[in-house]
């Protein structure tokens, strides 16, 4: 028995889960989300993006918790509201705002365009319906599949350290935290991975969720290929290992859809690598160097002697971003594999969830008997525009700016309006660049209403947080929540932070880190007491769970849904054409006749905009690598577009023409034999004067030989 929590009568949870599923892809004119870099438009596909859903229910199935890890930069309020609406129309009151957690992995190589707040849609060229719909539908579909595949089962928990995979990218902020506090930790990042292993009653493996704090920015901001970055690669390795003989995501049918009907033999293992308090954690472990001179720029401003902050970038551990992604992903995967195999501590106890909507512009925090402080209306500081060593900003902004810059302030005042004195004072010492909380045209620029949420699965409490907590912020929050549980007799809780959940509010630093105004602090939008406010709020949720009083929590003000249909800036798709005497899918540049392992097989086709193929479906496979079987005298797909060994490039030309190039980076150990590369697309064709229709087509390279090494 534990404290006064609900449902103490059973010892085993019924686990359930599953699923893969396919968001979309290859968004061509759509900006990738995360670096806010206007040049970073999607130009193809390296790996697929998935939504991985897990449902845990009690023995009667009446109490449930849904955890979804999605390969996107962050979950937006718009996505969340639309997902909840669809769930309500399908399942009534079963899946609700309090028991559904949506968490982004924080890949910076996913689509943008799925936000309703003005700041985000400006930076991703509008609210892009196809991107938003594919994310919402993909998430709902993953929950549907999980729902239909629930099995009685057991959950085990394990934890361990992942080495050599992170650095703190704002170590000078971290050092602002009290020495007595820092001394309690051996590192300026959290190295611990927490992992849940799920098996059914017969011990058959169902899947895992792990949480580990690292930015998925191994792929840098010069990348144009959609992919799920280092943590996505870890998922891929784990799922490939457990789902032997199936193609990733089961997109096995050329040009086709995910196979329906999961069975024990095929492809149903799901491995989610979810985000945590990664705010100040970079995977680029060689650290920051000036790209022009090669000197270190590991200084409080992350600035280079020549060229300033724009030259200071971190990289490594690999020699290029693809290699770095694989090294970090592999490290994470190997630790997860070890923890998974050894997991023996069973998670038992009641299930519950607590949720509130809170106006984060307006939270009073009781610091002690004499002092009460307040959060602020949202605002971004000057150092926000400096970016980080993982993706530098523009102009001459630097991190650690507490002075502001009269030049930019004047431009801001003329274009967007001056911040009020009240907001300036509230955010001190942050010099305000954008007073987003005071900008409401055509819709508010930043959210006021934010979700706070905890789900408890037996002795595990998952804190769903609406942004990027820094290392020390995360530690303070976990510790406060754990002691809150303790103080109500619910002892020994494992507390994990699930990052980038439900609504995006940028960063959350400690009060001390906030004072030096590096990027993370300038992006702590509700002011210096943001963390204290969250600690107070999450303690409230923990208390409600511990006292079985979650029903009594006030719901708080419901977030608004804006009508942003009028501001989509993405051009619609027009008719396309092929070069003279060619048609769509024809080969322009052929493969060689022969390759060896570690070489790159490459073919270029007359192509069409990949958005055509994604417009109605969340799933479309753009390519296969096929091997010829002498025995059956037929071709078999051995890889698809979800594979990390294949790359799909789209290059747009003039007069509605474009090319598609498919690369296969042939790995060591590839079976010798006869192979070919195939392409599956759709093009837009004009019929009559005003109608444009979408026509499917295919292309194939010639057969080529892979010879023994
Ligand atoms: C928890 O509260 C619910 C009503 O909100 C009640 O039905 C249930 O019996 C309570 N459980 C415990 C263990 O007190
Ligand atoms: C990104 O990585 C590539 C190597 O893969 C490198 O050539 C490029 O300079 C890097 N760009 C940035 C902005 O770090
Ligand atoms: C949130 O609180 C602020 C400050 O009191 C207020 O100005 C704003 O209108 C509130 N937002 C909403 C959506 O209620
Ligand atoms: C209460 O907190 C404030 C601000 O941190 C501090 O200045 C003050 O000394 C504290 N008072 C007590 C009684 O601890
Ligand atoms: C930033 O650039 C502008 C325009 O070049 C200049 O006026 C301003 O002084 C610069 N600010 C700093 C801090 O260098
Ligand atoms: C803000 O404060 C400054 C300096 O105290 C003052 O000159 C100015 O009038 C104030 N602005 C507003 C809008 O109150
Ligand atoms: C949304 O905006 C569009 C364009 O301004 C308008 O046509 C439509 O009626 C609006 N819808 C709602 C529900 O207000
Ligand atoms: C399969 O066919 C290829 C091409 O005809 C031939 O070179 C190869 O030896 C055959 N392999 C087997 C195992 O029969
Ligand atoms: C397409 O490929 C052809 C042949 O290699 C080349 O001449 C043409 O410039 C390419 N077009 C685009 C848009 O990349
Ligand atoms: C998508 O749906 C529209 C309207 O039904 C249709 O014209 C188009 O061909 C479809 N596209 C694909 C790729 O199936």
JSON list of C-alpha atoms and ligand atoms in Angstrom, two decimals, residues 117 358-363 374-378 422 437 444 447-449 557-560, ligand 3:
[
{"chain": "A", "resi": 117, "resn": "UNK", "atom": "CA", "xyz": [1.03, 31.37, -32.00]},
{"chain": "A", "resi": 358, "resn": "UNK", "atom": "CA", "xyz": [-2.41, 27.59, -15.97]},
{"chain": "A", "resi": 359, "resn": "UNK", "atom": "CA", "xyz": [-2.03, 31.21, -17.04]},
{"chain": "A", "resi": 360, "resn": "UNK", "atom": "CA", "xyz": [1.77, 31.31, -16.84]},
{"chain": "A", "resi": 361, "resn": "UNK", "atom": "CA", "xyz": [1.75, 35.09, -17.26]},
{"chain": "A", "resi": 362, "resn": "UNK", "atom": "CA", "xyz": [0.08, 35.37, -13.92]},
{"chain": "A", "resi": 363, "resn": "UNK", "atom": "CA", "xyz": [1.43, 32.96, -11.30]},
{"chain": "A", "resi": 374, "resn": "UNK", "atom": "CA", "xyz": [5.35, 36.77, -9.89]},
{"chain": "A", "resi": 375, "resn": "UNK", "atom": "CA", "xyz": [5.82, 35.38, -13.35]},
{"chain": "A", "resi": 376, "resn": "UNK", "atom": "CA", "xyz": [5.75, 37.80, -16.32]},
{"chain": "A", "resi": 377, "resn": "UNK", "atom": "CA", "xyz": [4.00, 38.15, -19.63]},
{"chain": "A", "resi": 378, "resn": "UNK", "atom": "CA", "xyz": [6.12, 36.32, -22.21]},
{"chain": "A", "resi": 422, "resn": "UNK", "atom": "CA", "xyz": [6.02, 46.77, -16.35]},
{"chain": "A", "resi": 437, "resn": "UNK", "atom": "CA", "xyz": [3.24, 38.82, -24.45]},
{"chain": "A", "resi": 444, "resn": "UNK", "atom": "CA", "xyz": [-1.03, 36.38, -29.71]},
{"chain": "A", "resi": 447, "resn": "UNK", "atom": "CA", "xyz": [0.90, 31.29, -25.19]},
{"chain": "A", "resi": 448, "resn": "UNK", "atom": "CA", "xyz": [-0.35, 32.39, -21.76]},
{"chain": "A", "resi": 449, "resn": "UNK", "atom": "CA", "xyz": [-2.26, 29.21, -21.08]},
{"chain": "A", "resi": 557, "resn": "UNK", "atom": "CA", "xyz": [-8.54, 28.35, -18.11]},
{"chain": "A", "resi": 558, "resn": "UNK", "atom": "CA", "xyz": [-8.93, 26.44, -21.36]},
{"chain": "A", "resi": 559, "resn": "UNK", "atom": "CA", "xyz": [-6.42, 27.40, -24.07]},
{"chain": "A", "resi": 560, "resn": "UNK", "atom": "CA", "xyz": [-7.78, 29.28, -27.08]},
{"chain": "B", "resi": 3, "resn": "LIG", "atom": "C1", "xyz": [-3.16, 35.80, -18.29]},
{"chain": "B", "resi": 3, "resn": "LIG", "atom": "O1", "xyz": [-2.81, 36.71, -17.28]},
{"chain": "B", "resi": 3, "resn": "LIG", "atom": "C2", "xyz": [-2.44, 38.00, -17.76]},
{"chain": "B", "resi": 3, "resn": "LIG", "atom": "C3", "xyz": [-1.91, 38.79, -16.58]},
{"chain": "B", "resi": 3, "resn": "LIG", "atom": "O2", "xyz": [-2.89, 38.84, -15.57]},
{"chain": "B", "resi": 3, "resn": "LIG", "atom": "C4", "xyz": [-3.62, 38.61, -18.43]},
{"chain": "B", "resi": 3, "resn": "LIG", "atom": "O3", "xyz": [-3.26, 39.89, -18.94]},
{"chain": "B", "resi": 3, "resn": "LIG", "atom": "C5", "xyz": [-4.06, 37.74, -19.58]},
{"chain": "B", "resi": 3, "resn": "LIG", "atom": "O4", "xyz": [-5.22, 38.23, -20.18]},
{"chain": "B", "resi": 3, "resn": "LIG", "atom": "C6", "xyz": [-4.32, 36.32, -19.11]},
{"chain": "B", "resi": 3, "resn": "LIG", "atom": "N1", "xyz": [-4.50, 35.47, -20.27]},
{"chain": "B", "resi": 3, "resn": "LIG", "atom": "C7", "xyz": [-5.61, 34.80, -20.50]},
{"chain": "B", "resi": 3, "resn": "LIG", "atom": "C8", "xyz": [-5.65, 34.02, -21.78]},
{"chain": "B", "resi": 3, "resn": "LIG", "atom": "O5", "xyz": [-6.51, 34.79, -19.71]}
]
